[in-house]
mmCIF file of C-alpha atoms in Angstrom:
data_model
loop_
_atom_site.group_PDB
_atom_site.id
_atom_site.type_symbol
_atom_site.label_atom_id
_atom_site.label_comp_id
_atom_site.label_asym_id
_atom_site.label_seq_id
_atom_site.Cartn_x
_atom_site.Cartn_y
_atom_site.Cartn_z
ATOM 1 C CA MET A 1 -53.739 15.947 -34.648
ATOM 2 C CA GLY A 2 -54.877 14.588 -37.548
ATOM 3 C CA GLY A 3 -52.696 11.585 -39.446
ATOM 4 C CA LEU A 4 -51.741 12.499 -42.968
ATOM 5 C CA GLN A 5 -50.261 8.861 -43.531
ATOM 6 C CA LYS A 6 -49.351 6.144 -41.919
ATOM 7 C CA SER A 7 -47.009 7.212 -39.119
ATOM 8 C CA VAL A 8 -47.208 10.778 -40.151
ATOM 9 C CA TRP A 9 -49.237 13.020 -38.073
ATOM 10 C CA ILE A 10 -49.675 17.155 -38.519
ATOM 11 C CA THR A 11 -51.237 19.882 -36.326
ATOM 12 C CA PRO A 12 -52.399 23.562 -37.572
ATOM 13 C CA ASP A 13 -50.566 24.879 -34.329
ATOM 14 C CA PRO A 14 -47.567 25.208 -33.259
ATOM 15 C CA VAL A 15 -46.725 22.171 -31.400
ATOM 16 C CA ILE A 16 -42.715 21.440 -31.059
ATOM 17 C CA ASP A 17 -41.888 22.869 -28.222
ATOM 18 C CA ASP A 18 -44.204 21.410 -26.500
ATOM 19 C CA TRP A 19 -43.644 17.348 -28.465
ATOM 20 C CA LYS A 20 -39.187 18.652 -27.126
ATOM 21 C CA ARG A 21 -40.451 18.490 -23.887
ATOM 22 C CA LEU A 22 -42.757 15.251 -23.618
ATOM 23 C CA LEU A 23 -39.873 13.644 -25.796
ATOM 24 C CA ALA A 24 -37.392 13.922 -24.140
ATOM 25 C CA ALA A 25 -39.161 13.537 -20.519
ATOM 26 C CA SER A 26 -40.205 10.118 -22.331
ATOM 27 C CA GLU A 27 -37.139 8.904 -23.361
ATOM 28 C CA LEU A 28 -38.316 9.095 -27.297
ATOM 29 C CA THR A 29 -36.298 11.433 -29.121
ATOM 30 C CA GLU A 30 -34.405 8.927 -31.179
ATOM 31 C CA TRP A 31 -38.070 7.750 -32.265
ATOM 32 C CA VAL A 32 -39.503 10.672 -33.755
ATOM 33 C CA LEU A 33 -38.592 13.742 -36.345
ATOM 34 C CA LEU A 34 -40.242 16.679 -35.591
ATOM 35 C CA PHE A 35 -41.243 19.268 -38.700
ATOM 36 C CA GLU A 36 -42.667 22.157 -39.534
ATOM 37 C CA SER A 37 -43.510 23.530 -42.299
ATOM 38 C CA ALA A 38 -45.751 26.624 -43.396
ATOM 39 C CA GLU A 39 -46.576 24.488 -47.145
ATOM 40 C CA LEU A 40 -47.132 21.153 -48.385
ATOM 41 C CA GLY A 41 -47.957 21.793 -51.961
ATOM 42 C CA PRO A 42 -49.052 21.330 -54.548
ATOM 43 C CA VAL A 43 -52.399 20.512 -52.147
ATOM 44 C CA GLU A 44 -54.623 23.553 -51.150
ATOM 45 C CA ASP A 45 -53.626 23.547 -47.054
ATOM 46 C CA LEU A 46 -58.035 23.056 -47.163
ATOM 47 C CA ALA A 47 -57.802 20.397 -49.254
ATOM 48 C CA ILE A 48 -55.531 18.387 -46.697
ATOM 49 C CA ALA A 49 -57.923 19.828 -44.253
ATOM 50 C CA HIS A 50 -60.843 18.108 -45.225
ATOM 51 C CA ARG A 51 -58.504 14.868 -45.889
ATOM 52 C CA VAL A 52 -56.888 14.440 -42.351
ATOM 53 C CA TRP A 53 -59.889 15.775 -40.471
ATOM 54 C CA LYS A 54 -62.979 14.577 -42.565
ATOM 55 C CA LEU A 55 -64.721 17.919 -42.757
ATOM 56 C CA ASP A 56 -67.482 16.941 -44.338
ATOM 57 C CA GLU A 57 -68.459 13.995 -42.114
ATOM 58 C CA VAL A 58 -68.054 16.701 -38.881
ATOM 59 C CA SER A 59 -69.870 19.292 -40.694
ATOM 60 C CA ALA A 60 -73.271 16.622 -41.958
ATOM 61 C CA ARG A 61 -73.172 16.199 -37.517
ATOM 62 C CA TYR A 62 -72.940 20.030 -37.165
ATOM 63 C CA GLU A 63 -76.321 20.474 -39.842
ATOM 64 C CA ARG A 64 -77.712 17.502 -38.036
ATOM 65 C CA TYR A 65 -77.759 19.386 -34.312
ATOM 66 C CA LEU A 66 -78.831 22.514 -36.391
ATOM 67 C CA THR A 67 -81.844 20.806 -38.168
ATOM 68 C CA VAL A 68 -82.496 19.805 -34.357
ATOM 69 C CA PHE A 69 -82.108 22.698 -32.218
ATOM 70 C CA LYS A 70 -83.038 25.885 -34.757
ATOM 71 C CA SER A 71 -86.319 26.135 -33.104
ATOM 72 C CA LEU A 72 -85.514 26.379 -29.953
ATOM 73 C CA PRO A 73 -84.394 29.700 -29.830
ATOM 74 C CA ARG A 74 -87.626 31.438 -31.050
ATOM 75 C CA GLN A 75 -89.409 28.526 -28.439
ATOM 76 C CA LEU A 76 -87.682 29.723 -25.700
ATOM 77 C CA ARG A 77 -87.846 33.279 -26.498
ATOM 78 C CA VAL A 78 -92.099 33.482 -25.828
ATOM 79 C CA SER A 79 -91.664 30.886 -22.785
ATOM 80 C CA LYS A 80 -91.952 31.369 -19.383
ATOM 81 C CA SER A 81 -88.951 31.427 -16.864
ATOM 82 C CA SER A 82 -91.647 27.678 -15.501
ATOM 83 C CA THR A 83 -91.334 25.932 -18.485
ATOM 84 C CA LEU A 84 -87.568 24.858 -18.029
ATOM 85 C CA GLN A 85 -88.650 22.987 -15.252
ATOM 86 C CA GLY A 86 -90.480 21.017 -17.913
ATOM 87 C CA GLU A 87 -89.358 19.600 -21.920
ATOM 88 C CA LEU A 88 -88.247 22.634 -22.495
ATOM 89 C CA GLY A 89 -86.200 22.674 -20.038
ATOM 90 C CA ASN A 90 -85.042 19.563 -20.981
ATOM 91 C CA THR A 91 -84.545 20.380 -24.816
ATOM 92 C CA THR A 92 -82.227 22.577 -23.240
ATOM 93 C CA GLN A 93 -80.094 20.458 -21.782
ATOM 94 C CA ARG A 94 -80.097 18.170 -24.439
ATOM 95 C CA GLU A 95 -78.599 21.084 -26.828
ATOM 96 C CA SER A 96 -76.161 21.681 -24.316
ATOM 97 C CA ARG A 97 -74.505 17.827 -24.287
ATOM 98 C CA ALA A 98 -75.435 17.472 -28.239
ATOM 99 C CA TYR A 99 -73.218 20.782 -29.127
ATOM 100 C CA PHE A 100 -70.519 19.832 -26.400
ATOM 101 C CA ASP A 101 -70.395 15.980 -28.126
ATOM 102 C CA LEU A 102 -70.090 18.385 -31.306
ATOM 103 C CA LEU A 103 -67.098 20.248 -29.605
ATOM 104 C CA ARG A 104 -64.905 16.529 -29.089
ATOM 105 C CA GLY A 105 -65.789 15.107 -32.216
ATOM 106 C CA ASP A 106 -64.731 19.057 -34.106
ATOM 107 C CA PRO A 107 -60.687 19.382 -34.839
ATOM 108 C CA LEU A 108 -61.636 22.735 -33.935
ATOM 109 C CA LEU A 109 -59.189 23.999 -36.965
ATOM 110 C CA PRO A 110 -58.756 27.912 -37.828
ATOM 111 C CA SER A 111 -61.232 29.143 -39.892
ATOM 112 C CA ALA A 112 -58.777 29.675 -43.042
ATOM 113 C CA LEU A 113 -58.959 25.680 -42.491
ATOM 114 C CA THR A 114 -62.529 25.128 -42.427
ATOM 115 C CA PRO A 115 -64.766 25.622 -45.500
ATOM 116 C CA LYS A 116 -66.940 28.790 -45.950
ATOM 117 C CA ASP A 117 -70.065 27.111 -45.356
ATOM 118 C CA PHE A 118 -69.017 25.136 -42.608
ATOM 119 C CA ALA A 119 -72.022 24.054 -40.439
ATOM 120 C CA GLY A 120 -70.044 24.349 -37.423
ATOM 121 C CA THR A 121 -69.523 27.853 -37.512
ATOM 122 C CA ARG A 122 -73.530 28.322 -37.868
ATOM 123 C CA ALA A 123 -73.936 25.790 -34.833
ATOM 124 C CA ASP A 124 -72.076 28.026 -32.705
ATOM 125 C CA GLU A 125 -73.799 30.957 -33.546
ATOM 126 C CA LEU A 126 -77.547 29.316 -33.099
ATOM 127 C CA HIS A 127 -76.073 27.606 -29.708
ATOM 128 C CA GLY A 128 -74.688 31.166 -28.819
ATOM 129 C CA GLU A 129 -78.383 31.776 -29.334
ATOM 130 C CA ILE A 130 -79.905 29.367 -26.979
ATOM 131 C CA ARG A 131 -77.713 30.535 -23.682
ATOM 132 C CA ASP A 132 -78.426 34.291 -24.464
ATOM 133 C CA ALA A 133 -82.294 33.022 -24.648
ATOM 134 C CA VAL A 134 -81.951 30.807 -21.220
ATOM 135 C CA ARG A 135 -80.417 33.760 -19.602
ATOM 136 C CA THR A 136 -82.595 36.387 -20.351
ATOM 137 C CA LEU A 137 -85.696 33.501 -20.235
ATOM 138 C CA VAL A 138 -84.113 32.784 -16.327
ATOM 139 C CA LEU A 139 -82.561 36.184 -15.342
ATOM 140 C CA GLY A 140 -84.448 38.754 -17.742
ATOM 141 C CA ASP A 141 -81.691 39.903 -19.146
ATOM 142 C CA LYS A 142 -81.101 41.421 -22.442
ATOM 143 C CA PRO A 143 -76.845 39.846 -23.106
#
């Protein structure tokens, strides 16, 4: 969920039923109003998502990840599995931690609510390449 205004929260996901159960269980139904809307207009959905979830900041964090780890798949492809015991293994572990840290800060919006050039998409692709290269290096398998 993202804060649109003071005490107004939005989500791209259907949550009404879950929230009704939660509010009933916590006896807060008289304090919370739930609304479902297909459109908020006149502002475009993408503009709202940008504002609420600060997508420029999220994308900038993904860009830093891409800059730091862009050469890792190539390094893994030209290495021997024994190199995973050293610095290359440490780098691979740092990449994995960095990627999952990014996911924790990402609202994981549907693609319709993210910019076409959203760096998170490229980061997902890079992380997949790295996982494939590690699998190949360790198991000798091609994905």
